[in-house]
Amino acid sequence: MLIFACNKAESDVDKPTPGPSTVDEDGDYVLSTVDCDDQNAAVHPYAEEICDGIDNDCDDDVDEGVEDTWYLDGDGDGLGDAEAMLSACEQPTGYVDNSDDCDDSSDSAPPYCPGDLVGDWPTYGVDAGRTGYYPGVVGNKLLKEAWSKNLRGTP
């Protein structure tokens, strides 16, 4: 007569244990073998990337495609320098969301760049005092006279 005896340790050895391919510790329905952070349900390969300083979609890039471009406003006139920019989720101090400043060392420079001139006329903008005077523009005297006559209707 044969008597088989099992002890608990032997029965545990024979019981299948979940392997890494069947574990989902954070409950995001993505297995740990493909989830780059199985402790955070908001992080997995199918997650949408958001601006939060972490890699939400497991592609080894942080905040890619969701950051805004900001331009340095060195002179504080609300216009940014196209040559000095950075990408960030939030607006950094001293930066603006435009690159419209062609002289970021002076807050009194005109709101257009020399390349915006057509002949003797600026292609956009009118000075606040409607004097026709634009600081720093070559041929400024001619512009002042032309704008003054044109804006005031004088012959």
mmCIF file with all atom_site columns, C-alpha atoms in Angstrom:
data_model
loop_
_atom_site.group_PDB
_atom_site.id
_atom_site.type_symbol
_atom_site.label_atom_id
_atom_site.label_alt_id
_atom_site.label_comp_id
_atom_site.label_asym_id
_atom_site.label_entity_id
_atom_site.label_seq_id
_atom_site.pdbx_PDB_ins_code
_atom_site.Cartn_x
_atom_site.Cartn_y
_atom_site.Cartn_z
_atom_site.occupancy
_atom_site.B_iso_or_equiv
_atom_site.pdbx_formal_charge
_atom_site.auth_seq_id
_atom_site.auth_comp_id
_atom_site.auth_asym_id
_atom_site.auth_atom_id
_atom_site.pdbx_PDB_model_num
ATOM 1   C CA . MET A 1 1   ? 0.000  0.000   0.000   1.00 0.00 ? 1   MET A CA 1
ATOM 2   C CA . LEU A 1 2   ? 1.276  3.373   -0.985  1.00 0.00 ? 2   LEU A CA 1
ATOM 3   C CA . ILE A 1 3   ? 0.456  6.468   0.911   1.00 0.00 ? 3   ILE A CA 1
ATOM 4   C CA . PHE A 1 4   ? 1.068  9.802   -0.644  1.00 0.00 ? 4   PHE A CA 1
ATOM 5   C CA . ALA A 1 5   ? 1.380  12.759  1.562   1.00 0.00 ? 5   ALA A CA 1
ATOM 6   C CA . CYS A 1 6   ? 1.572  16.358  0.525   1.00 0.00 ? 6   CYS A CA 1
ATOM 7   C CA . ASN A 1 7   ? 2.740  19.145  2.588   1.00 0.00 ? 7   ASN A CA 1
ATOM 8   C CA . LYS A 1 8   ? 1.792  22.761  1.960   1.00 0.00 ? 8   LYS A CA 1
ATOM 9   C CA . ALA A 1 9   ? 5.231  23.700  0.674   1.00 0.00 ? 9   ALA A CA 1
ATOM 10  C CA . GLU A 1 10  ? 5.062  21.082  -2.079  1.00 0.00 ? 10  GLU A CA 1
ATOM 11  C CA . SER A 1 11  ? 1.575  22.133  -3.150  1.00 0.00 ? 11  SER A CA 1
ATOM 12  C CA . ASP A 1 12  ? 2.668  25.777  -3.377  1.00 0.00 ? 12  ASP A CA 1
ATOM 13  C CA . VAL A 1 13  ? 5.542  24.810  -5.643  1.00 0.00 ? 13  VAL A CA 1
ATOM 14  C CA . ASP A 1 14  ? 3.207  23.121  -8.083  1.00 0.00 ? 14  ASP A CA 1
ATOM 15  C CA . LYS A 1 15  ? 0.688  25.980  -8.086  1.00 0.00 ? 15  LYS A CA 1
ATOM 16  C CA . PRO A 1 16  ? 1.155  28.332  -11.029 1.00 0.00 ? 16  PRO A CA 1
ATOM 17  C CA . THR A 1 17  ? 2.357  31.746  -9.990  1.00 0.00 ? 17  THR A CA 1
ATOM 18  C CA . PRO A 1 18  ? 1.698  34.830  -12.030 1.00 0.00 ? 18  PRO A CA 1
ATOM 19  C CA . GLY A 1 19  ? 4.694  35.765  -14.135 1.00 0.00 ? 19  GLY A CA 1
ATOM 20  C CA . PRO A 1 20  ? 5.642  39.271  -15.134 1.00 0.00 ? 20  PRO A CA 1
ATOM 21  C CA . SER A 1 21  ? 3.546  39.035  -18.303 1.00 0.00 ? 21  SER A CA 1
ATOM 22  C CA . THR A 1 22  ? 0.340  38.689  -16.292 1.00 0.00 ? 22  THR A CA 1
ATOM 23  C CA . VAL A 1 23  ? 0.953  41.348  -13.633 1.00 0.00 ? 23  VAL A CA 1
ATOM 24  C CA . ASP A 1 24  ? -0.671 44.784  -13.712 1.00 0.00 ? 24  ASP A CA 1
ATOM 25  C CA . GLU A 1 25  ? 0.195  46.396  -10.401 1.00 0.00 ? 25  GLU A CA 1
ATOM 26  C CA . ASP A 1 26  ? -1.286 49.828  -11.064 1.00 0.00 ? 26  ASP A CA 1
ATOM 27  C CA . GLY A 1 27  ? -4.614 48.718  -12.563 1.00 0.00 ? 27  GLY A CA 1
ATOM 28  C CA . ASP A 1 28  ? -4.235 50.543  -15.881 1.00 0.00 ? 28  ASP A CA 1
ATOM 29  C CA . TYR A 1 29  ? -4.893 47.324  -17.857 1.00 0.00 ? 29  TYR A CA 1
ATOM 30  C CA . VAL A 1 30  ? -1.375 47.398  -19.309 1.00 0.00 ? 30  VAL A CA 1
ATOM 31  C CA . LEU A 1 31  ? 0.868  44.476  -18.423 1.00 0.00 ? 31  LEU A CA 1
ATOM 32  C CA . SER A 1 32  ? 4.068  45.194  -16.555 1.00 0.00 ? 32  SER A CA 1
ATOM 33  C CA . THR A 1 33  ? 6.157  43.820  -19.427 1.00 0.00 ? 33  THR A CA 1
ATOM 34  C CA . VAL A 1 34  ? 5.218  46.839  -21.568 1.00 0.00 ? 34  VAL A CA 1
ATOM 35  C CA . ASP A 1 35  ? 4.317  49.400  -18.885 1.00 0.00 ? 35  ASP A CA 1
ATOM 36  C CA . CYS A 1 36  ? 7.311  51.648  -18.138 1.00 0.00 ? 36  CYS A CA 1
ATOM 37  C CA . ASP A 1 37  ? 5.898  52.615  -14.708 1.00 0.00 ? 37  ASP A CA 1
ATOM 38  C CA . ASP A 1 38  ? 3.625  49.937  -13.304 1.00 0.00 ? 38  ASP A CA 1
ATOM 39  C CA . GLN A 1 39  ? 3.225  51.932  -10.092 1.00 0.00 ? 39  GLN A CA 1
ATOM 40  C CA . ASN A 1 40  ? 1.419  54.822  -11.849 1.00 0.00 ? 40  ASN A CA 1
ATOM 41  C CA . ALA A 1 41  ? -1.811 54.119  -13.767 1.00 0.00 ? 41  ALA A CA 1
ATOM 42  C CA . ALA A 1 42  ? -1.475 57.401  -15.700 1.00 0.00 ? 42  ALA A CA 1
ATOM 43  C CA . VAL A 1 43  ? 1.806  56.245  -17.261 1.00 0.00 ? 43  VAL A CA 1
ATOM 44  C CA . HIS A 1 44  ? 1.752  53.564  -19.967 1.00 0.00 ? 44  HIS A CA 1
ATOM 45  C CA . PRO A 1 45  ? 2.470  53.264  -23.721 1.00 0.00 ? 45  PRO A CA 1
ATOM 46  C CA . TYR A 1 46  ? -1.099 54.258  -24.645 1.00 0.00 ? 46  TYR A CA 1
ATOM 47  C CA . ALA A 1 47  ? -1.293 57.324  -22.410 1.00 0.00 ? 47  ALA A CA 1
ATOM 48  C CA . GLU A 1 48  ? -1.583 60.818  -23.820 1.00 0.00 ? 48  GLU A CA 1
ATOM 49  C CA . GLU A 1 49  ? 1.511  62.961  -23.202 1.00 0.00 ? 49  GLU A CA 1
ATOM 50  C CA . ILE A 1 50  ? 0.709  65.911  -20.945 1.00 0.00 ? 50  ILE A CA 1
ATOM 51  C CA . CYS A 1 51  ? 2.876  68.742  -19.629 1.00 0.00 ? 51  CYS A CA 1
ATOM 52  C CA . ASP A 1 52  ? 3.848  67.414  -16.216 1.00 0.00 ? 52  ASP A CA 1
ATOM 53  C CA . GLY A 1 53  ? 7.594  66.750  -16.308 1.00 0.00 ? 53  GLY A CA 1
ATOM 54  C CA . ILE A 1 54  ? 7.303  62.968  -16.754 1.00 0.00 ? 54  ILE A CA 1
ATOM 55  C CA . ASP A 1 55  ? 7.230  60.576  -19.713 1.00 0.00 ? 55  ASP A CA 1
ATOM 56  C CA . ASN A 1 56  ? 3.524  59.643  -19.779 1.00 0.00 ? 56  ASN A CA 1
ATOM 57  C CA . ASP A 1 57  ? 3.604  57.508  -22.937 1.00 0.00 ? 57  ASP A CA 1
ATOM 58  C CA . CYS A 1 58  ? 6.752  55.435  -22.290 1.00 0.00 ? 58  CYS A CA 1
ATOM 59  C CA . ASP A 1 59  ? 8.678  56.658  -25.342 1.00 0.00 ? 59  ASP A CA 1
ATOM 60  C CA . ASP A 1 60  ? 11.690 58.001  -23.382 1.00 0.00 ? 60  ASP A CA 1
ATOM 61  C CA . ASP A 1 61  ? 10.767 61.637  -24.177 1.00 0.00 ? 61  ASP A CA 1
ATOM 62  C CA . VAL A 1 62  ? 9.379  63.977  -21.526 1.00 0.00 ? 62  VAL A CA 1
ATOM 63  C CA . ASP A 1 63  ? 6.574  66.399  -22.461 1.00 0.00 ? 63  ASP A CA 1
ATOM 64  C CA . GLU A 1 64  ? 7.302  66.138  -26.194 1.00 0.00 ? 64  GLU A CA 1
ATOM 65  C CA . GLY A 1 65  ? 4.860  67.917  -28.458 1.00 0.00 ? 65  GLY A CA 1
ATOM 66  C CA . VAL A 1 66  ? 2.881  69.538  -25.658 1.00 0.00 ? 66  VAL A CA 1
ATOM 67  C CA . GLU A 1 67  ? 5.192  72.336  -24.532 1.00 0.00 ? 67  GLU A CA 1
ATOM 68  C CA . ASP A 1 68  ? 4.687  75.911  -25.713 1.00 0.00 ? 68  ASP A CA 1
ATOM 69  C CA . THR A 1 69  ? 7.439  78.038  -27.261 1.00 0.00 ? 69  THR A CA 1
ATOM 70  C CA . TRP A 1 70  ? 8.392  81.143  -25.263 1.00 0.00 ? 70  TRP A CA 1
ATOM 71  C CA . TYR A 1 71  ? 10.584 84.063  -26.417 1.00 0.00 ? 71  TYR A CA 1
ATOM 72  C CA . LEU A 1 72  ? 12.858 86.164  -24.215 1.00 0.00 ? 72  LEU A CA 1
ATOM 73  C CA . ASP A 1 73  ? 11.593 89.709  -23.655 1.00 0.00 ? 73  ASP A CA 1
ATOM 74  C CA . GLY A 1 74  ? 14.854 91.306  -22.538 1.00 0.00 ? 74  GLY A CA 1
ATOM 75  C CA . ASP A 1 75  ? 13.603 94.890  -22.639 1.00 0.00 ? 75  ASP A CA 1
ATOM 76  C CA . GLY A 1 76  ? 10.166 94.280  -21.087 1.00 0.00 ? 76  GLY A CA 1
ATOM 77  C CA . ASP A 1 77  ? 8.136  95.726  -23.965 1.00 0.00 ? 77  ASP A CA 1
ATOM 78  C CA . GLY A 1 78  ? 5.942  92.642  -24.414 1.00 0.00 ? 78  GLY A CA 1
ATOM 79  C CA . LEU A 1 79  ? 7.693  91.624  -27.627 1.00 0.00 ? 79  LEU A CA 1
ATOM 80  C CA . GLY A 1 80  ? 9.976  88.577  -27.729 1.00 0.00 ? 80  GLY A CA 1
ATOM 81  C CA . ASP A 1 81  ? 13.342 87.895  -29.360 1.00 0.00 ? 81  ASP A CA 1
ATOM 82  C CA . ALA A 1 82  ? 13.060 85.239  -32.108 1.00 0.00 ? 82  ALA A CA 1
ATOM 83  C CA . GLU A 1 83  ? 16.682 84.215  -31.481 1.00 0.00 ? 83  GLU A CA 1
ATOM 84  C CA . ALA A 1 84  ? 16.211 83.521  -27.745 1.00 0.00 ? 84  ALA A CA 1
ATOM 85  C CA . MET A 1 85  ? 13.498 80.954  -27.228 1.00 0.00 ? 85  MET A CA 1
ATOM 86  C CA . LEU A 1 86  ? 12.753 77.919  -25.103 1.00 0.00 ? 86  LEU A CA 1
ATOM 87  C CA . SER A 1 87  ? 10.024 75.325  -24.739 1.00 0.00 ? 87  SER A CA 1
ATOM 88  C CA . ALA A 1 88  ? 8.180  74.944  -21.448 1.00 0.00 ? 88  ALA A CA 1
ATOM 89  C CA . CYS A 1 89  ? 4.786  73.975  -20.087 1.00 0.00 ? 89  CYS A CA 1
ATOM 90  C CA . GLU A 1 90  ? 4.330  77.228  -18.163 1.00 0.00 ? 90  GLU A CA 1
ATOM 91  C CA . GLN A 1 91  ? 5.342  80.755  -19.165 1.00 0.00 ? 91  GLN A CA 1
ATOM 92  C CA . PRO A 1 92  ? 8.773  81.490  -17.652 1.00 0.00 ? 92  PRO A CA 1
ATOM 93  C CA . THR A 1 93  ? 9.372  84.881  -16.054 1.00 0.00 ? 93  THR A CA 1
ATOM 94  C CA . GLY A 1 94  ? 10.728 87.349  -18.612 1.00 0.00 ? 94  GLY A CA 1
ATOM 95  C CA . TYR A 1 95  ? 9.364  85.433  -21.611 1.00 0.00 ? 95  TYR A CA 1
ATOM 96  C CA . VAL A 1 96  ? 6.412  86.117  -23.929 1.00 0.00 ? 96  VAL A CA 1
ATOM 97  C CA . ASP A 1 97  ? 4.484  84.072  -26.476 1.00 0.00 ? 97  ASP A CA 1
ATOM 98  C CA . ASN A 1 98  ? 5.524  86.089  -29.551 1.00 0.00 ? 98  ASN A CA 1
ATOM 99  C CA . SER A 1 99  ? 8.746  86.755  -31.457 1.00 0.00 ? 99  SER A CA 1
ATOM 100 C CA . ASP A 1 100 ? 7.879  90.237  -32.717 1.00 0.00 ? 100 ASP A CA 1
ATOM 101 C CA . ASP A 1 101 ? 10.835 92.230  -31.287 1.00 0.00 ? 101 ASP A CA 1
ATOM 102 C CA . CYS A 1 102 ? 13.623 93.059  -33.722 1.00 0.00 ? 102 CYS A CA 1
ATOM 103 C CA . ASP A 1 103 ? 15.591 95.048  -31.106 1.00 0.00 ? 103 ASP A CA 1
ATOM 104 C CA . ASP A 1 104 ? 15.241 93.397  -27.708 1.00 0.00 ? 104 ASP A CA 1
ATOM 105 C CA . SER A 1 105 ? 17.763 95.781  -26.160 1.00 0.00 ? 105 SER A CA 1
ATOM 106 C CA . SER A 1 106 ? 15.399 98.764  -26.374 1.00 0.00 ? 106 SER A CA 1
ATOM 107 C CA . ASP A 1 107 ? 11.794 99.038  -25.236 1.00 0.00 ? 107 ASP A CA 1
ATOM 108 C CA . SER A 1 108 ? 11.316 102.167 -27.356 1.00 0.00 ? 108 SER A CA 1
ATOM 109 C CA . ALA A 1 109 ? 12.134 100.551 -30.700 1.00 0.00 ? 109 ALA A CA 1
ATOM 110 C CA . PRO A 1 110 ? 9.260  100.511 -33.200 1.00 0.00 ? 110 PRO A CA 1
ATOM 111 C CA . PRO A 1 111 ? 6.941  97.497  -33.334 1.00 0.00 ? 111 PRO A CA 1
ATOM 112 C CA . TYR A 1 112 ? 8.194  96.541  -36.783 1.00 0.00 ? 112 TYR A CA 1
ATOM 113 C CA . CYS A 1 113 ? 11.536 95.471  -38.157 1.00 0.00 ? 113 CYS A CA 1
ATOM 114 C CA . PRO A 1 114 ? 13.513 97.040  -41.026 1.00 0.00 ? 114 PRO A CA 1
ATOM 115 C CA . GLY A 1 115 ? 12.540 94.116  -43.251 1.00 0.00 ? 115 GLY A CA 1
ATOM 116 C CA . ASP A 1 116 ? 8.901  95.136  -42.812 1.00 0.00 ? 116 ASP A CA 1
ATOM 117 C CA . LEU A 1 117 ? 9.382  98.376  -44.739 1.00 0.00 ? 117 LEU A CA 1
ATOM 118 C CA . VAL A 1 118 ? 8.150  98.689  -48.318 1.00 0.00 ? 118 VAL A CA 1
ATOM 119 C CA . GLY A 1 119 ? 9.828  101.685 -49.879 1.00 0.00 ? 119 GLY A CA 1
ATOM 120 C CA . ASP A 1 120 ? 9.397  104.478 -47.373 1.00 0.00 ? 120 ASP A CA 1
ATOM 121 C CA . TRP A 1 121 ? 6.270  103.013 -45.762 1.00 0.00 ? 121 TRP A CA 1
ATOM 122 C CA . PRO A 1 122 ? 5.962  100.556 -42.901 1.00 0.00 ? 122 PRO A CA 1
ATOM 123 C CA . THR A 1 123 ? 3.719  97.663  -43.916 1.00 0.00 ? 123 THR A CA 1
ATOM 124 C CA . TYR A 1 124 ? 1.803  97.753  -40.619 1.00 0.00 ? 124 TYR A CA 1
ATOM 125 C CA . GLY A 1 125 ? 1.381  99.800  -37.493 1.00 0.00 ? 125 GLY A CA 1
ATOM 126 C CA . VAL A 1 126 ? 0.789  103.449 -36.715 1.00 0.00 ? 126 VAL A CA 1
ATOM 127 C CA . ASP A 1 127 ? 2.666  105.215 -33.942 1.00 0.00 ? 127 ASP A CA 1
ATOM 128 C CA . ALA A 1 128 ? 0.594  105.907 -30.836 1.00 0.00 ? 128 ALA A CA 1
ATOM 129 C CA . GLY A 1 129 ? 0.816  109.708 -31.118 1.00 0.00 ? 129 GLY A CA 1
ATOM 130 C CA . ARG A 1 130 ? 0.117  109.621 -34.859 1.00 0.00 ? 130 ARG A CA 1
ATOM 131 C CA . THR A 1 131 ? 3.100  111.866 -35.410 1.00 0.00 ? 131 THR A CA 1
ATOM 132 C CA . GLY A 1 132 ? 4.606  109.661 -38.090 1.00 0.00 ? 132 GLY A CA 1
ATOM 133 C CA . TYR A 1 133 ? 7.800  109.450 -36.072 1.00 0.00 ? 133 TYR A CA 1
ATOM 134 C CA . TYR A 1 134 ? 9.308  105.986 -35.733 1.00 0.00 ? 134 TYR A CA 1
ATOM 135 C CA . PRO A 1 135 ? 12.544 105.918 -33.679 1.00 0.00 ? 135 PRO A CA 1
ATOM 136 C CA . GLY A 1 136 ? 15.467 104.243 -35.375 1.00 0.00 ? 136 GLY A CA 1
ATOM 137 C CA . VAL A 1 137 ? 14.055 104.250 -38.921 1.00 0.00 ? 137 VAL A CA 1
ATOM 138 C CA . VAL A 1 138 ? 16.312 105.455 -41.735 1.00 0.00 ? 138 VAL A CA 1
ATOM 139 C CA . GLY A 1 139 ? 14.642 108.322 -43.590 1.00 0.00 ? 139 GLY A CA 1
ATOM 140 C CA . ASN A 1 140 ? 12.584 109.087 -40.509 1.00 0.00 ? 140 ASN A CA 1
ATOM 141 C CA . LYS A 1 141 ? 12.047 112.737 -41.423 1.00 0.00 ? 141 LYS A CA 1
ATOM 142 C CA . LEU A 1 142 ? 10.461 111.776 -44.726 1.00 0.00 ? 142 LEU A CA 1
ATOM 143 C CA . LEU A 1 143 ? 8.267  109.228 -42.988 1.00 0.00 ? 143 LEU A CA 1
ATOM 144 C CA . LYS A 1 144 ? 7.211  111.802 -40.402 1.00 0.00 ? 144 LYS A CA 1
ATOM 145 C CA . GLU A 1 145 ? 6.168  114.278 -43.087 1.00 0.00 ? 145 GLU A CA 1
ATOM 146 C CA . ALA A 1 146 ? 4.408  111.648 -45.182 1.00 0.00 ? 146 ALA A CA 1
ATOM 147 C CA . TRP A 1 147 ? 2.541  110.150 -42.237 1.00 0.00 ? 147 TRP A CA 1
ATOM 148 C CA . SER A 1 148 ? 1.604  113.546 -40.837 1.00 0.00 ? 148 SER A CA 1
ATOM 149 C CA . LYS A 1 149 ? 0.083  114.648 -44.139 1.00 0.00 ? 149 LYS A CA 1
ATOM 150 C CA . ASN A 1 150 ? -1.589 111.300 -44.749 1.00 0.00 ? 150 ASN A CA 1
ATOM 151 C CA . LEU A 1 151 ? -3.050 110.812 -41.263 1.00 0.00 ? 151 LEU A CA 1
ATOM 152 C CA . ARG A 1 152 ? -4.162 114.362 -40.703 1.00 0.00 ? 152 ARG A CA 1
ATOM 153 C CA . GLY A 1 153 ? -5.459 114.868 -44.236 1.00 0.00 ? 153 GLY A CA 1
ATOM 154 C CA . THR A 1 154 ? -3.171 117.829 -44.845 1.00 0.00 ? 154 THR A CA 1
ATOM 155 C CA . PRO A 1 155 ? -2.042 118.464 -48.442 1.00 0.00 ? 155 PRO A CA 1
#
